[in-house]
XYZ file of C-alpha atoms in Angstrom:
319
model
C 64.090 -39.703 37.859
C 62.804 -41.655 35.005
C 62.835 -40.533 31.229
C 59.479 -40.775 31.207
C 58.060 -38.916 34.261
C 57.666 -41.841 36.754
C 59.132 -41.236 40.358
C 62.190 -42.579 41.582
C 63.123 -42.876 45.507
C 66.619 -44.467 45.403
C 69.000 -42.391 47.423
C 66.993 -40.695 49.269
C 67.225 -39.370 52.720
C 64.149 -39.872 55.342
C 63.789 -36.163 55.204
C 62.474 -36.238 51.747
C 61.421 -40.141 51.551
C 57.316 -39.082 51.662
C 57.858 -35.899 49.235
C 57.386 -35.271 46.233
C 58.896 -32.395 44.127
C 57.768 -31.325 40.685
C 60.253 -29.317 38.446
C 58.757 -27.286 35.887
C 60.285 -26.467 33.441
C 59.960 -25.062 29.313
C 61.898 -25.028 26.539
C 64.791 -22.766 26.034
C 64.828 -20.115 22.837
C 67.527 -22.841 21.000
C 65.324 -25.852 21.678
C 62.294 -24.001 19.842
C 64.852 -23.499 17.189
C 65.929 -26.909 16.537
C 62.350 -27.992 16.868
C 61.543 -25.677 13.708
C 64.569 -26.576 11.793
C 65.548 -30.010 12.323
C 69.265 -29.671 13.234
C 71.240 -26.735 14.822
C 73.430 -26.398 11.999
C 70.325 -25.371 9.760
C 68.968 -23.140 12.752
C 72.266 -21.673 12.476
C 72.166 -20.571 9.239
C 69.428 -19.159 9.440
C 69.529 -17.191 11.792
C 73.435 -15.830 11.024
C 72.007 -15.157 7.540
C 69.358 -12.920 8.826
C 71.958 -10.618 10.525
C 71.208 -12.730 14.315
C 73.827 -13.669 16.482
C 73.352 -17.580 17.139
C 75.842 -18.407 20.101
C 73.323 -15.924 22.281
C 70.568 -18.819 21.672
C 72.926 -21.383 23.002
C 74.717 -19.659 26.053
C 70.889 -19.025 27.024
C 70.307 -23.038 26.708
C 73.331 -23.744 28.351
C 72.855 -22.145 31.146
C 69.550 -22.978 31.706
C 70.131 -26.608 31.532
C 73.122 -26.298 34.237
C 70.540 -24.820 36.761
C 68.034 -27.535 35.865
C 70.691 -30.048 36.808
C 72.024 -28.725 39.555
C 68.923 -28.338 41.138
C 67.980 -32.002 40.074
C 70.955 -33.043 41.857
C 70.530 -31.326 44.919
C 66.786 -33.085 45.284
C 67.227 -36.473 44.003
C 68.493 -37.387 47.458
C 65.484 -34.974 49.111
C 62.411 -36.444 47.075
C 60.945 -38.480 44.653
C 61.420 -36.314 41.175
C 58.968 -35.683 38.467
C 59.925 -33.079 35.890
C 57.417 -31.408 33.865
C 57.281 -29.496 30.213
C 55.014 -26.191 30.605
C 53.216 -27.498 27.935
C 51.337 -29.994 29.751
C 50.258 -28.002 32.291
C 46.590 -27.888 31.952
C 46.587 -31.536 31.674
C 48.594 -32.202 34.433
C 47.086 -33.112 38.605
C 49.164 -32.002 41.578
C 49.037 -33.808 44.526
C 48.022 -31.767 47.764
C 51.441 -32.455 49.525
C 53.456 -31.907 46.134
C 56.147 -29.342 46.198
C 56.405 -26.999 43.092
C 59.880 -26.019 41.859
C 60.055 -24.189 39.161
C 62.909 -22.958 36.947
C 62.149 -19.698 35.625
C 61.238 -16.944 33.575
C 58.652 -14.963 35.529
C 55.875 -15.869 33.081
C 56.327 -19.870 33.605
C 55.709 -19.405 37.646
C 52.193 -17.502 36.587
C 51.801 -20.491 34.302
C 51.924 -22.921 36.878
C 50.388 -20.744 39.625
C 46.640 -21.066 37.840
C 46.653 -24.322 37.625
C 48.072 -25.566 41.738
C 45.037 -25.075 44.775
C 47.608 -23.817 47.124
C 50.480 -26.159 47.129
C 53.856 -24.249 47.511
C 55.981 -22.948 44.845
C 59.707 -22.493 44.996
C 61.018 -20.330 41.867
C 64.539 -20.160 40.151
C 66.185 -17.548 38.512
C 67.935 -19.842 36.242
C 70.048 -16.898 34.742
C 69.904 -13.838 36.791
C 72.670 -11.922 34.445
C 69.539 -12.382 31.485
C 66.325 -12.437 33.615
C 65.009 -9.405 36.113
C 63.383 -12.185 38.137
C 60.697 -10.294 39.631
C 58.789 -13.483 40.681
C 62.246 -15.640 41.175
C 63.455 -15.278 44.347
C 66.537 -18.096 44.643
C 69.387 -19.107 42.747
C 69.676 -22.220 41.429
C 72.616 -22.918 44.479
C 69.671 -22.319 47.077
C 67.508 -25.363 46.405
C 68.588 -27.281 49.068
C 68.260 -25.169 52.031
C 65.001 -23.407 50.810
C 63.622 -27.114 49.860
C 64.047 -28.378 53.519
C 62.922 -25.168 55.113
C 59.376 -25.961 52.844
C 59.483 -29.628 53.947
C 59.389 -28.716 57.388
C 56.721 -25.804 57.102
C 59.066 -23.216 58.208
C 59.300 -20.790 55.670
C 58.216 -17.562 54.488
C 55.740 -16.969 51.394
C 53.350 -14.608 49.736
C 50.248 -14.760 48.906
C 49.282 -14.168 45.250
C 45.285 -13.302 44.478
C 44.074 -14.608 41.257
C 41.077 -13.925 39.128
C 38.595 -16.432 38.097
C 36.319 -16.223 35.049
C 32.975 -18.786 35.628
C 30.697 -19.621 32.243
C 27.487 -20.080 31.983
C 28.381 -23.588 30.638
C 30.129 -24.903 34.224
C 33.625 -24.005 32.126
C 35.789 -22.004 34.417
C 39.535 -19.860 33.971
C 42.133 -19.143 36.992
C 44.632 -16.540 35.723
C 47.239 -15.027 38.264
C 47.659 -12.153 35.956
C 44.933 -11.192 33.499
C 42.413 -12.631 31.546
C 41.464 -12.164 28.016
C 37.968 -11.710 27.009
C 37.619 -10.777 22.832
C 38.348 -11.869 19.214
C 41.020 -14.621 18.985
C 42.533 -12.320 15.716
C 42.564 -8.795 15.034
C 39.043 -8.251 14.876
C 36.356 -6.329 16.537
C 34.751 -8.093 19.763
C 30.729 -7.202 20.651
C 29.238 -7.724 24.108
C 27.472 -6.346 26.626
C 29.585 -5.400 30.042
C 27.556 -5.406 33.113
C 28.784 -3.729 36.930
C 27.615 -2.811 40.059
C 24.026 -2.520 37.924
C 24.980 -0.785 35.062
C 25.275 -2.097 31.604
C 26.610 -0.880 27.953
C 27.094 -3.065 24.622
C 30.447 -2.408 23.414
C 32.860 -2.846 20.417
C 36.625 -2.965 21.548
C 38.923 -5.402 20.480
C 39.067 -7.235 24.032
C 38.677 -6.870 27.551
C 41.491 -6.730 30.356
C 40.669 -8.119 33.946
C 43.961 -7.907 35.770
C 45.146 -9.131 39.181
C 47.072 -7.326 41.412
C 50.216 -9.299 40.600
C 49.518 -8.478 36.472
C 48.720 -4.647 37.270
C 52.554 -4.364 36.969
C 52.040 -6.221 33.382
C 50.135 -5.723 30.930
C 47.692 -3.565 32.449
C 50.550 -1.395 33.166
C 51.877 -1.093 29.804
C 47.843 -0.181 28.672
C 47.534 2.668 30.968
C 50.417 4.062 30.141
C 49.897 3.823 26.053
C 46.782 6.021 27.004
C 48.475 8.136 29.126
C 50.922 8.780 26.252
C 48.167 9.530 23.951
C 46.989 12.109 25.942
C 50.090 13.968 26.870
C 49.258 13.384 30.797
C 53.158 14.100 32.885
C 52.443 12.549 35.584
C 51.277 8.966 35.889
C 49.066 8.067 38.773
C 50.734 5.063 40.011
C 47.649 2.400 39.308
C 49.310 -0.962 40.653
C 48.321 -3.035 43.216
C 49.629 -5.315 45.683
C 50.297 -8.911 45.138
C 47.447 -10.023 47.260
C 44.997 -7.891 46.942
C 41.641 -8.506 47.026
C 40.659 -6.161 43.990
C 41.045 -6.365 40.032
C 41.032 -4.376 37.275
C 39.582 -3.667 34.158
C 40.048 -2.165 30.941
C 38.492 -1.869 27.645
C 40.900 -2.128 24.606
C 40.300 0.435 22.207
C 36.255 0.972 22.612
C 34.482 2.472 19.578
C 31.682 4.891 20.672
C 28.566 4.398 17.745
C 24.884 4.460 17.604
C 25.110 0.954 18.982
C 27.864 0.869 21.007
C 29.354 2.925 24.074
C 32.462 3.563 25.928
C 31.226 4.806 29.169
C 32.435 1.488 31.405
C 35.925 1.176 29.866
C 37.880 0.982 33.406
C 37.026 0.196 36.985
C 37.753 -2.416 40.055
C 35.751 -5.428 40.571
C 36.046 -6.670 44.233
C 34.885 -9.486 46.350
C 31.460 -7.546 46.896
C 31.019 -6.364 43.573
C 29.863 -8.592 40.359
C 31.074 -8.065 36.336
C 29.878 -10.282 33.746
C 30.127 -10.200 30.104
C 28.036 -11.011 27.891
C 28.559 -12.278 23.951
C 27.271 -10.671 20.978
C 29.642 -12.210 18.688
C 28.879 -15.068 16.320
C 31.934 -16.787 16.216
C 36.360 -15.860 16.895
C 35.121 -14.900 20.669
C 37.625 -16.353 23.137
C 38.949 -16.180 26.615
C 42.479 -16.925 27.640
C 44.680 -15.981 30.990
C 48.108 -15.127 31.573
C 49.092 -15.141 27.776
C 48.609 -19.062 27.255
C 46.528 -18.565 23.692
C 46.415 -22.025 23.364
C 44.425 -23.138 26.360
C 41.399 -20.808 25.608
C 37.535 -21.190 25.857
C 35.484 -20.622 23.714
C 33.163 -17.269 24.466
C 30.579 -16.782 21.035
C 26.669 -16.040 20.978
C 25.019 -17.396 23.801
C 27.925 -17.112 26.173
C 28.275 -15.291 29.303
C 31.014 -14.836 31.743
C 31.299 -13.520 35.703
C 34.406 -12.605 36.535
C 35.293 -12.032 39.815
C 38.060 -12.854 42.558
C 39.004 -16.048 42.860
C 38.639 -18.202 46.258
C 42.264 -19.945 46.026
C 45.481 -17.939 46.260
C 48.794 -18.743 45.121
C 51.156 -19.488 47.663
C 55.157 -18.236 46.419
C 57.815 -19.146 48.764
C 60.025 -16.284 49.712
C 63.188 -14.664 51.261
């Protein structure tokens, strides 16, 4: 593989000779660190003279960067290689017949999920000893095997539903775990919310719309802050399977005033049933999925968004 991206097919066996495999990858903890202070000596420092233990940072980069290789070396001689940064993601286009491999944590397979149309994804638990892996089914030593089994269509996978949030503008947002629909700082957010027919102009500080595969996420961790609050025992267990064909919802903080309601502050949007949104806010509105900030749209006066289940699944190979 080239340094900078290009595809390379020297070495290759016939099995992989019309593949292509693209390895995602980010940046480890100690790369962001160098990146902010220029050399690891000074990223050191700092962080040892805040009381931080800096050899963690670089165990976690090492090891990392031994699973990208070995898996590198494994399908150099199985496909033509591209590897790819998270970070340019939204820019990048998969091929149909392109084969996804990426090298985890959990929350860079969502990342790359939103943005394929159903092209296979193979994730690594680069570093099981550090990461739960909940979305990472193989080891870094099982890329070969599982990478033929996918080349000749005889594998196992599941199915991942994923919301889809649709603009009035044309813009639209895929998120495989939740969407984001509020103030892009810590201020109040004012819409309207619209369901199955009924309506209510609000003042929260954002909207939830989670998948099935992000009711274990943050929706979870939600639900159970206002389960807390009110001193509930029990928790009614609230998540849903992977590929269901359901969301949720949930209203973040809603303040009940003259104006404003909290009456539709949690429900299920199906494939039947329509939710839109509707933007009362002059400017700071935004929506965002699966955490990714940085690749939001813009949602201020004028705006309105349906949100509903999205036609496309995600495809995750599997045991």
């Amino acid at each position: 593989m080239n340094i900078d991206g290009r595809s390379t097919t020297s070495g290759m066996s016939s099995l992989g000779i019309n593949n292509k495999a693209i390895i995602v990858t980010r940046r480890t903890r100690f790369e962001e660190l160098i990146a902010q202070y220029n050399t690891e000596e000074q990223a050191a420092f700092v962080i040892k003279s805040k009381g931080g233990e800096f050899e963690d940072y670089r165990i976690e980069h090492t090891t990392y960067v031994n699973a990208v290789n070995r898996v590198e070396a494994v399908l150099k001689n199985k496909a033509r290689l591209q590897r790819l940064e998270r970070n340019f993601l939204p820019n990048f286009i998969f091929g149909p017949e392109d084969i996804i491999v990426v090298i985890g944590q959990d929350g860079l397979v969502a990342n790359t999920l939103k943005y394929l149309n159903g092209q296979p994804v193979i994730a690594i638990n680069p570093d099981p000893a550090r990461f739960d892996g909940v979305l990472l089914p193989f080891a870094s030593n099982d890329i070969g095997s599982i990478f033929s089994d996918v080349v000749r269509k005889q594998y196992q996978s599941k199915k991942i539903t994923m919301a889809k949030a649709t603009l009035n503008d044309g813009q639209e947002l895929i998120a495989v775990n939740d969407l984001f629909i509020g103030p892009r700082s810590h201020t109040s957010a004012r819409y309207e919310l619209s369901i199955n027919g009924a309506s209510e102009v609000q003042s929260s500080s954002g909207v939830i719309v989670s998948t099935g595969l992000g009711s274990t996420g943050w929706m979870k961790s939600i639900i159970s802050g206002a389960i807390g609050i009110l001193g509930v025992s029990k928790q009614q267990d609230r998540t849903l399977p992977w590929n269901s064909n359901h969301l949720q919802f949930v209203v973040r903080e809603p303040f009940p005033s003259q104006t404003t309601g909290t009456e539709l502050i949690y429900g299920e949007v199906n494939t039947q049933s329509q939710m839109t949104i509707s933007s009362l806010m002059a400017g700071n509105g935004v929506i965002f999925s699966d955490g990714m900030v940085d690749d939001f749209v813009e949602f201020n006066s004028g705006s309105k968004v349906t949100l509903g289940v999205a036609q496309s699944k995600g495809r995750l190979v599997s045991e």
